[in-house]
CSV table of C-alpha atoms in Angstrom, one decimal:
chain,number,residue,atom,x,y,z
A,1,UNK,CA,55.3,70.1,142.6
A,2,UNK,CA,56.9,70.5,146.1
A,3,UNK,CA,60.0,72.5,146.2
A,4,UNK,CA,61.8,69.9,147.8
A,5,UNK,CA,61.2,67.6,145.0
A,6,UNK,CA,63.4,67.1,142.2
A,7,UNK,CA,63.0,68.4,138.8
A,8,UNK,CA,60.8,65.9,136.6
A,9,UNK,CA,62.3,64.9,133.2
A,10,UNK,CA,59.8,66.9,131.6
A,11,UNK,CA,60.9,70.3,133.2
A,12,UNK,CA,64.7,70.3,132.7
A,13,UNK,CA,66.9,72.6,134.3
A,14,UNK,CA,70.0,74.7,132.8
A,15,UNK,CA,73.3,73.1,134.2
A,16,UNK,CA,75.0,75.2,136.6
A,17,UNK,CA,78.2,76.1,135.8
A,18,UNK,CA,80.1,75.2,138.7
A,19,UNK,CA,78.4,71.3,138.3
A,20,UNK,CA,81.7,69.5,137.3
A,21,UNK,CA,83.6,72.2,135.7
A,22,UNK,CA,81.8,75.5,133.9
A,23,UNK,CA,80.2,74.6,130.6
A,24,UNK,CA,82.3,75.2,127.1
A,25,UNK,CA,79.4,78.1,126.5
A,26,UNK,CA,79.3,79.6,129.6
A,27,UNK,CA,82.5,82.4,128.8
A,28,UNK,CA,80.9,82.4,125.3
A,29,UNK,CA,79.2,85.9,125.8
A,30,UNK,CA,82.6,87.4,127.8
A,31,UNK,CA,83.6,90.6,126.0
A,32,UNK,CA,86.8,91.4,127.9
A,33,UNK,CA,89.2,94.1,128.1
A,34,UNK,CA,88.2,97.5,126.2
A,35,UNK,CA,90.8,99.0,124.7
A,36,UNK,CA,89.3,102.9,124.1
A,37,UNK,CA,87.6,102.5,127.8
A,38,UNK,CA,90.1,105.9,128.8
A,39,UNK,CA,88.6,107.2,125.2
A,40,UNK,CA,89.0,106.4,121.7
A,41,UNK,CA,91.1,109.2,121.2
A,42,UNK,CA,93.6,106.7,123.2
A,43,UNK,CA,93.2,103.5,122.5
A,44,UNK,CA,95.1,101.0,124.6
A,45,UNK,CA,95.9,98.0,122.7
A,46,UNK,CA,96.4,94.8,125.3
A,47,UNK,CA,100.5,93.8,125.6
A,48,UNK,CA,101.1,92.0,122.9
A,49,UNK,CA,104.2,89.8,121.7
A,50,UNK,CA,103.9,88.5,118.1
A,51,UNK,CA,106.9,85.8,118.1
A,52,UNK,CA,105.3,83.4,120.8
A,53,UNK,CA,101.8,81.4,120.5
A,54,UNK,CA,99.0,83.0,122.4
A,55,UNK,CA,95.4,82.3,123.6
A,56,UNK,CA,93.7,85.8,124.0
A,57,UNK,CA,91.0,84.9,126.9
A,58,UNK,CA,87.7,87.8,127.5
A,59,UNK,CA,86.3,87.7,131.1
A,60,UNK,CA,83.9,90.1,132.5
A,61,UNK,CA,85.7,94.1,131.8
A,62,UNK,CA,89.3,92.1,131.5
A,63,UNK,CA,91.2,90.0,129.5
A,64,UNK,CA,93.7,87.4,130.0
A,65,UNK,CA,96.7,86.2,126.8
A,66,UNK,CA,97.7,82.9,127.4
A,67,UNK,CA,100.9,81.3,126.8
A,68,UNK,CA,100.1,77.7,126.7
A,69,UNK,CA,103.9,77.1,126.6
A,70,UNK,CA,104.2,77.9,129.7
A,71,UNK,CA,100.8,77.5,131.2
A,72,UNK,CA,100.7,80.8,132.7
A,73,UNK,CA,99.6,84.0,131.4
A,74,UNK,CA,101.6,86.5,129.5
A,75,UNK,CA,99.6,89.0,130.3
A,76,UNK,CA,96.0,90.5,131.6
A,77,UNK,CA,94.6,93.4,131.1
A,78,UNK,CA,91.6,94.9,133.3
A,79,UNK,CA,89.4,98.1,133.3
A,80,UNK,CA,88.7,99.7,136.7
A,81,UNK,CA,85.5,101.9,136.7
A,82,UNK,CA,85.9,103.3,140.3
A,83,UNK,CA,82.7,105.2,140.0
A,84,UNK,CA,80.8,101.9,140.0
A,85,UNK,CA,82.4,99.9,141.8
A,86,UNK,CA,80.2,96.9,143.9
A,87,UNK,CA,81.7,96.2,147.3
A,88,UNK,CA,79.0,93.6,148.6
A,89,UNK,CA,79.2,91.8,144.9
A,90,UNK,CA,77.9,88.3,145.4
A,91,UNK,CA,81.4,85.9,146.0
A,92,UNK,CA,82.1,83.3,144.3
A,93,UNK,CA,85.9,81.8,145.2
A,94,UNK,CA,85.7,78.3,143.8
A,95,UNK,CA,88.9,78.5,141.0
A,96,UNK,CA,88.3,76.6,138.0
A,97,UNK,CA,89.9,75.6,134.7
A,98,UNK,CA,89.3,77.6,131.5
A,99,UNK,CA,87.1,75.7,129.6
A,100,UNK,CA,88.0,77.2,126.5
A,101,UNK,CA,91.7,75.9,127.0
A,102,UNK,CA,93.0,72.0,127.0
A,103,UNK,CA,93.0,70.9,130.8
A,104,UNK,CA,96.5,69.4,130.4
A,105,UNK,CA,97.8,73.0,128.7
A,106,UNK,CA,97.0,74.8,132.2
A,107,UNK,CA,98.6,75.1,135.7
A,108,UNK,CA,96.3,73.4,137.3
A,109,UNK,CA,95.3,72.6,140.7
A,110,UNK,CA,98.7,70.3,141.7
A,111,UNK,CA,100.8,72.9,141.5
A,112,UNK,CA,99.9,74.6,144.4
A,113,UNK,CA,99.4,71.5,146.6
A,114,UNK,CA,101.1,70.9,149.7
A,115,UNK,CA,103.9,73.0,149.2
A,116,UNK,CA,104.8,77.3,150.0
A,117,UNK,CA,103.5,78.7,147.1
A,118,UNK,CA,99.8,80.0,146.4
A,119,UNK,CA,97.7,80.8,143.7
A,120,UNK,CA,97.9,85.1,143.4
A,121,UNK,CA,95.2,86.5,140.6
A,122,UNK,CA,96.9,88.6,138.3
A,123,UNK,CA,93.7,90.8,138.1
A,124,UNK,CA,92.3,90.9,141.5
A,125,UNK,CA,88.8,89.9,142.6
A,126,UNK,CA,87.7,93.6,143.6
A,127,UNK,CA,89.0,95.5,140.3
A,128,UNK,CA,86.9,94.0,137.4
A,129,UNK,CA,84.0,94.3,140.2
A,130,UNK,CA,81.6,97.0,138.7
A,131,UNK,CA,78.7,98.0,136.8
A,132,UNK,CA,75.3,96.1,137.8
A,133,UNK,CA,74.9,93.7,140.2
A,134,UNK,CA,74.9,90.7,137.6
A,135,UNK,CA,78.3,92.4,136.2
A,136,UNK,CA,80.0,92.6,139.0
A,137,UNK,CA,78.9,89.3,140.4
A,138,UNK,CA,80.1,88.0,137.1
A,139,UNK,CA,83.4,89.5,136.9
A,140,UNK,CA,84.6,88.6,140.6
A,141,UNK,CA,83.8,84.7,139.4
A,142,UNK,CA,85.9,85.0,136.1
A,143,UNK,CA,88.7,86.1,138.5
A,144,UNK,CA,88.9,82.6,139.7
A,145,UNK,CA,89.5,81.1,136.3
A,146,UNK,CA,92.9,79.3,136.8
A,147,UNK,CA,94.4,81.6,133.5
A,148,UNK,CA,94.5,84.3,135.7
A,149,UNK,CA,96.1,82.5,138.0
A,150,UNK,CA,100.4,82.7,138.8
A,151,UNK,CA,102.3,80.8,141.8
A,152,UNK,CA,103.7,83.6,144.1
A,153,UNK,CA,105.6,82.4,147.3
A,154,UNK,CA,103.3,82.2,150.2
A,155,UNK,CA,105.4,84.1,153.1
A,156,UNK,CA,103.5,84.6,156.7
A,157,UNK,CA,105.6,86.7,158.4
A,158,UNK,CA,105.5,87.3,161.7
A,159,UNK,CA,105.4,91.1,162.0
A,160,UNK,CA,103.6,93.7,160.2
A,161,UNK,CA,106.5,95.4,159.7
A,162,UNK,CA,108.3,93.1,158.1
A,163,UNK,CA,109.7,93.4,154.7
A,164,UNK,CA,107.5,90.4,153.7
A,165,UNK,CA,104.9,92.0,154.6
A,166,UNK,CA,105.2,95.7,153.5
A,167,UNK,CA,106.6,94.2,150.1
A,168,UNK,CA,102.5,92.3,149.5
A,169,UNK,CA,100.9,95.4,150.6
A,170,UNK,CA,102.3,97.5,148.8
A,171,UNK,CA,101.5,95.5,145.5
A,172,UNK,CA,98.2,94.1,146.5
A,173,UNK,CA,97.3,97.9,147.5
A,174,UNK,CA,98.6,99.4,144.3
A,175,UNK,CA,95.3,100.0,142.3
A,176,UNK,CA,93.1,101.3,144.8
A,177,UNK,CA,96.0,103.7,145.8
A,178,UNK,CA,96.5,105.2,142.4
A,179,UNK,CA,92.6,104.7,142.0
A,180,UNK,CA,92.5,107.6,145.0
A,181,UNK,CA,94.9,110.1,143.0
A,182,UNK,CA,93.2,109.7,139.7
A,183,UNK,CA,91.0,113.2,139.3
A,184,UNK,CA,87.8,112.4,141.1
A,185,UNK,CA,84.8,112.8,138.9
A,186,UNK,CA,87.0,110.1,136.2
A,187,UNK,CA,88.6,107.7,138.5
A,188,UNK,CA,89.3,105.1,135.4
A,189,UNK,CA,92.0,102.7,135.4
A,190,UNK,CA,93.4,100.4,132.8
A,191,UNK,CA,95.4,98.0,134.5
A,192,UNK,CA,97.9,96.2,132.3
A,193,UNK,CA,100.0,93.1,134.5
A,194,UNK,CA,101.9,89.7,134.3
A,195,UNK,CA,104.5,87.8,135.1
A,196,UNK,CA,108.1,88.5,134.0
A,197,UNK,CA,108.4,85.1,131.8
A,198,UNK,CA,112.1,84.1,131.5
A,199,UNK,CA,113.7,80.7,129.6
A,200,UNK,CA,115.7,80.8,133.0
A,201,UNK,CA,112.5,80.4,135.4
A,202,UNK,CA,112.9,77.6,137.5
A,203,UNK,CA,111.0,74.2,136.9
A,204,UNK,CA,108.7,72.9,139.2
A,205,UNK,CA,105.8,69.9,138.6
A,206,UNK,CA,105.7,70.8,135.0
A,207,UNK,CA,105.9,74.9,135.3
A,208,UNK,CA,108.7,77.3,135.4
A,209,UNK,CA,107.5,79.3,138.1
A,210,UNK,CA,108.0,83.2,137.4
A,211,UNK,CA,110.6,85.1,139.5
A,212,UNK,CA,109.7,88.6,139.3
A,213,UNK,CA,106.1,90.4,138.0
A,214,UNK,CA,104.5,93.4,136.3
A,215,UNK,CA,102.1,96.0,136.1
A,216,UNK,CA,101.4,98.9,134.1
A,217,UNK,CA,98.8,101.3,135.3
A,218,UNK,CA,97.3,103.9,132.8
A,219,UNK,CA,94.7,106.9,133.6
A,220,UNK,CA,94.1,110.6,132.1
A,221,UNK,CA,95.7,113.1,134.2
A,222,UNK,CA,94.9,116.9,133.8
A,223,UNK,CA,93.2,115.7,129.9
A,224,UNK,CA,96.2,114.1,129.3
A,225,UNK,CA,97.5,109.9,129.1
A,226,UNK,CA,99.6,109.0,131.6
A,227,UNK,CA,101.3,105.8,133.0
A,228,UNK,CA,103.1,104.6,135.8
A,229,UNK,CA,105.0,101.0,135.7
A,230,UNK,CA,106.1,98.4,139.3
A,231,UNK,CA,107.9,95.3,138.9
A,232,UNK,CA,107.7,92.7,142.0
A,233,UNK,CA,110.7,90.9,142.5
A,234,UNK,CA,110.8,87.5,144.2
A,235,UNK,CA,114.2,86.3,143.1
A,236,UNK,CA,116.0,84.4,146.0
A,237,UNK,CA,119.5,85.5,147.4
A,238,UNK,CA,121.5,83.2,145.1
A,239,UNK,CA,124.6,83.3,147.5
A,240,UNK,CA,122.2,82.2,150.4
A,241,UNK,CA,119.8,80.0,149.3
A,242,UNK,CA,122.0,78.6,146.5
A,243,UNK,CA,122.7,75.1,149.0
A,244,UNK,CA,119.3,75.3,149.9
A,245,UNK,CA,117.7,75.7,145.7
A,246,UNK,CA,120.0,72.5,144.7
A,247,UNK,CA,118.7,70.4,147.9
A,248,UNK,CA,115.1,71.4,147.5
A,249,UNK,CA,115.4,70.6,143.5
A,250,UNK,CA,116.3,66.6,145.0
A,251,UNK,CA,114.0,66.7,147.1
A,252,UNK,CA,111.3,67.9,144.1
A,253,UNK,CA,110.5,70.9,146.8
A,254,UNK,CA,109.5,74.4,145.4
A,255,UNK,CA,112.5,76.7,144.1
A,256,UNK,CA,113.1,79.0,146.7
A,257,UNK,CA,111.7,82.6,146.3
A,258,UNK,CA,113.0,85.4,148.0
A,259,UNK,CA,111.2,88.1,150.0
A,260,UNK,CA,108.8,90.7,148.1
A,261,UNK,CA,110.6,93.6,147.0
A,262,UNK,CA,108.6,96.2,145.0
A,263,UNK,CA,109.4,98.7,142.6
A,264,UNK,CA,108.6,101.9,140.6
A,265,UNK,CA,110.3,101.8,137.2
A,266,UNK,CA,110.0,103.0,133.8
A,267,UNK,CA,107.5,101.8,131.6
A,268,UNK,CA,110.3,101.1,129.1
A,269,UNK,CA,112.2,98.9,131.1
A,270,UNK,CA,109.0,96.5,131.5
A,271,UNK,CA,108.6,96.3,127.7
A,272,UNK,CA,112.4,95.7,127.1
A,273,UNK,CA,111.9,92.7,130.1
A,274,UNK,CA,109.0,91.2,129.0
A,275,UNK,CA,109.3,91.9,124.8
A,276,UNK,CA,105.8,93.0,125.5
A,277,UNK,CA,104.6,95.9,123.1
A,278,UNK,CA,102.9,99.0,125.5
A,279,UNK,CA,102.1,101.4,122.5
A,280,UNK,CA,102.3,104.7,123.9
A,281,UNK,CA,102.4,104.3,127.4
A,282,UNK,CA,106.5,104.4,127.6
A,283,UNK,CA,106.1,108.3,126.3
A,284,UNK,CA,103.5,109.1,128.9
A,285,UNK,CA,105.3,107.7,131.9
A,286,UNK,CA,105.3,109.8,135.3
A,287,UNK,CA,108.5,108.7,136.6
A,288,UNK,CA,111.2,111.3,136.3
A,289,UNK,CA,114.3,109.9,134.2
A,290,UNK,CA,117.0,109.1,135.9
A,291,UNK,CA,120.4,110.1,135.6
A,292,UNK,CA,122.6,106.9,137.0
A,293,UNK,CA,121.4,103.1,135.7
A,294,UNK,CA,121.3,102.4,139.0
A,295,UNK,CA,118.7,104.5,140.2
A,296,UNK,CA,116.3,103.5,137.3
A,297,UNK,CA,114.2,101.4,139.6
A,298,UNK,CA,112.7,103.0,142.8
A,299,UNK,CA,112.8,101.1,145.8
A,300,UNK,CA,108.9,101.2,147.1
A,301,UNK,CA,109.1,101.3,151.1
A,302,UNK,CA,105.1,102.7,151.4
A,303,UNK,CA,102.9,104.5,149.0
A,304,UNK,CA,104.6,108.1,149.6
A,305,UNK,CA,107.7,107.1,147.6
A,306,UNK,CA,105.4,106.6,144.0
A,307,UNK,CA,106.2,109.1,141.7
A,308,UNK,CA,103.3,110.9,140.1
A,309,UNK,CA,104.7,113.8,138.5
A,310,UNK,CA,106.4,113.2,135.2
């Protein structure tokens, strides 16, 4: 038969699964987030939040728990092998629905059309990107399953100076920095992240869209468990954008979201926010306590201000 020529009836081909939506199967053999993967002596159970209905979702070396109550995730939870990871891994950047979850139960595609906010991967494409080439491949397409998707304001700011901008880098650059000060010949991370999920969220096209994030980072340092914790705030200025929130919600616009503002808090502080449970990561955390309230939460102006002493 000529290459060029279709397949005949009597040779049939596997369905790809990017042909109308990924087959029900095709995450069938996924086996997800591993909780011993910094060693069984310290097993790290994924955040978990008994009171609420959850979907618990395995990709390729992470996992994703669903809250189809809200249509976003409550939580992901990713293992970073730095030793193997694939730079040049085949890409794949086509998002997709979860098969595995009711179309109608997920943010889909209309949320983030025509309008300032864009779809941000709670894991991100690079981290679950190791092991063989078929792995990695693998686990940079699962990151485009719409689960591991949240809506995040889409600033362009103008300078790279700019708060705006310093505020993204800053969280986008997070794992590969702490990847870099993690002892050499280990260089595991278990990345544990989410959106901060409040009743108060604003509404928009059938989501409340989440005002502030998480992420919990945990590695063995000097033999020992350890943890540091970031919240990402994009809360809007009430006092000035208050006119502007109550014209936009008439005008069925986007709430407005302030500029990114990143933090270094305690571990604690993310499980009291989120009613996530973290297991022993709060008692392992690197980030000195602090004497005044106030001062809980560290300002993050670059990478130099992280505390990684406890």
């Amino acid at each position: 038969m000529n290459p060029t020529d279709p397949p005949s009836p009597s040779q049939p081909q596997p369905p790809s699964p990017r042909a109308g939506g990924p087959r029900r199967d095709a995450l069938a053999d996924r086996t997800g987030y591993d909780e011993a993967f910094l060693g069984p002596v310290v097993p790290l159970a994924l955040p978990a939040r008994t009171s609420v209905e959850t979907v618990v979702l395995p990709y390729t070396h992470f996992t994703v728990v669903f809250r189809p109550d809200r249509r976003l995730a409550a939580s992901a939870a990713v293992c970073i092998e730095g030793r193997r990871l694939i730079e040049d891994a085949a890409r794949d950047d086509l998002w997709e629905l979860d098969p595995r979850l009711p179309e109608e139960r997920q943010a889909g595609f209309d949320l983030y059309r025509n309008n300032g906010l864009e779809r941000a991967q709670l894991v991100r494409r690079q981290d679950p990107v190791w092991g063989t080439v078929a792995e990695a491949g693998q686990a940079h397409t699962d990151t485009f399953f719409s689960p591991n998707a949240v809506p995040r304001a889409s600033h362009h700011a103008p300078s790279p100076a700019d708060e705006l901008v310093q505020g993204r880098r800053l969280w986008q650059g997070l794992e590969t920095y702490l990847m870099d000060h993690v002892a050499a010949f280990d260089r595991r991370l278990c990345v544990l992240t989410g959106p901060v999920l409040q009743d108060s969220d604003p509404p928009y096209r059938g989501v409340q869209v989440p005002l502030r994030f998480w992420k919990v980072v945990a590695f063995m340092q000097d033999g020992a468990l350890a943890a540091t914790a970031y919240v990402l705030d994009q809360s809007p200025d009430l006092g000035r954008d208050a006119e502007r929130a109550l014209a936009g919600a008439k005008a069925g616009a986007p709430p407005p979201l302030g500029p990114f503002r990143a933090y270094q808090v305690p571990v604690s502080d993310v499980a009291e926010i989120t009613e996530l449970e973290f297991g022993p990561l709060p008692d392992v955390d690197l980030l000195p306590p602090m004497r005044a309230p106030e001062d809980r939460w560290r300002r993050l102006e670059s990478f130099d201000d992280i505390a990684m002493q406890g």
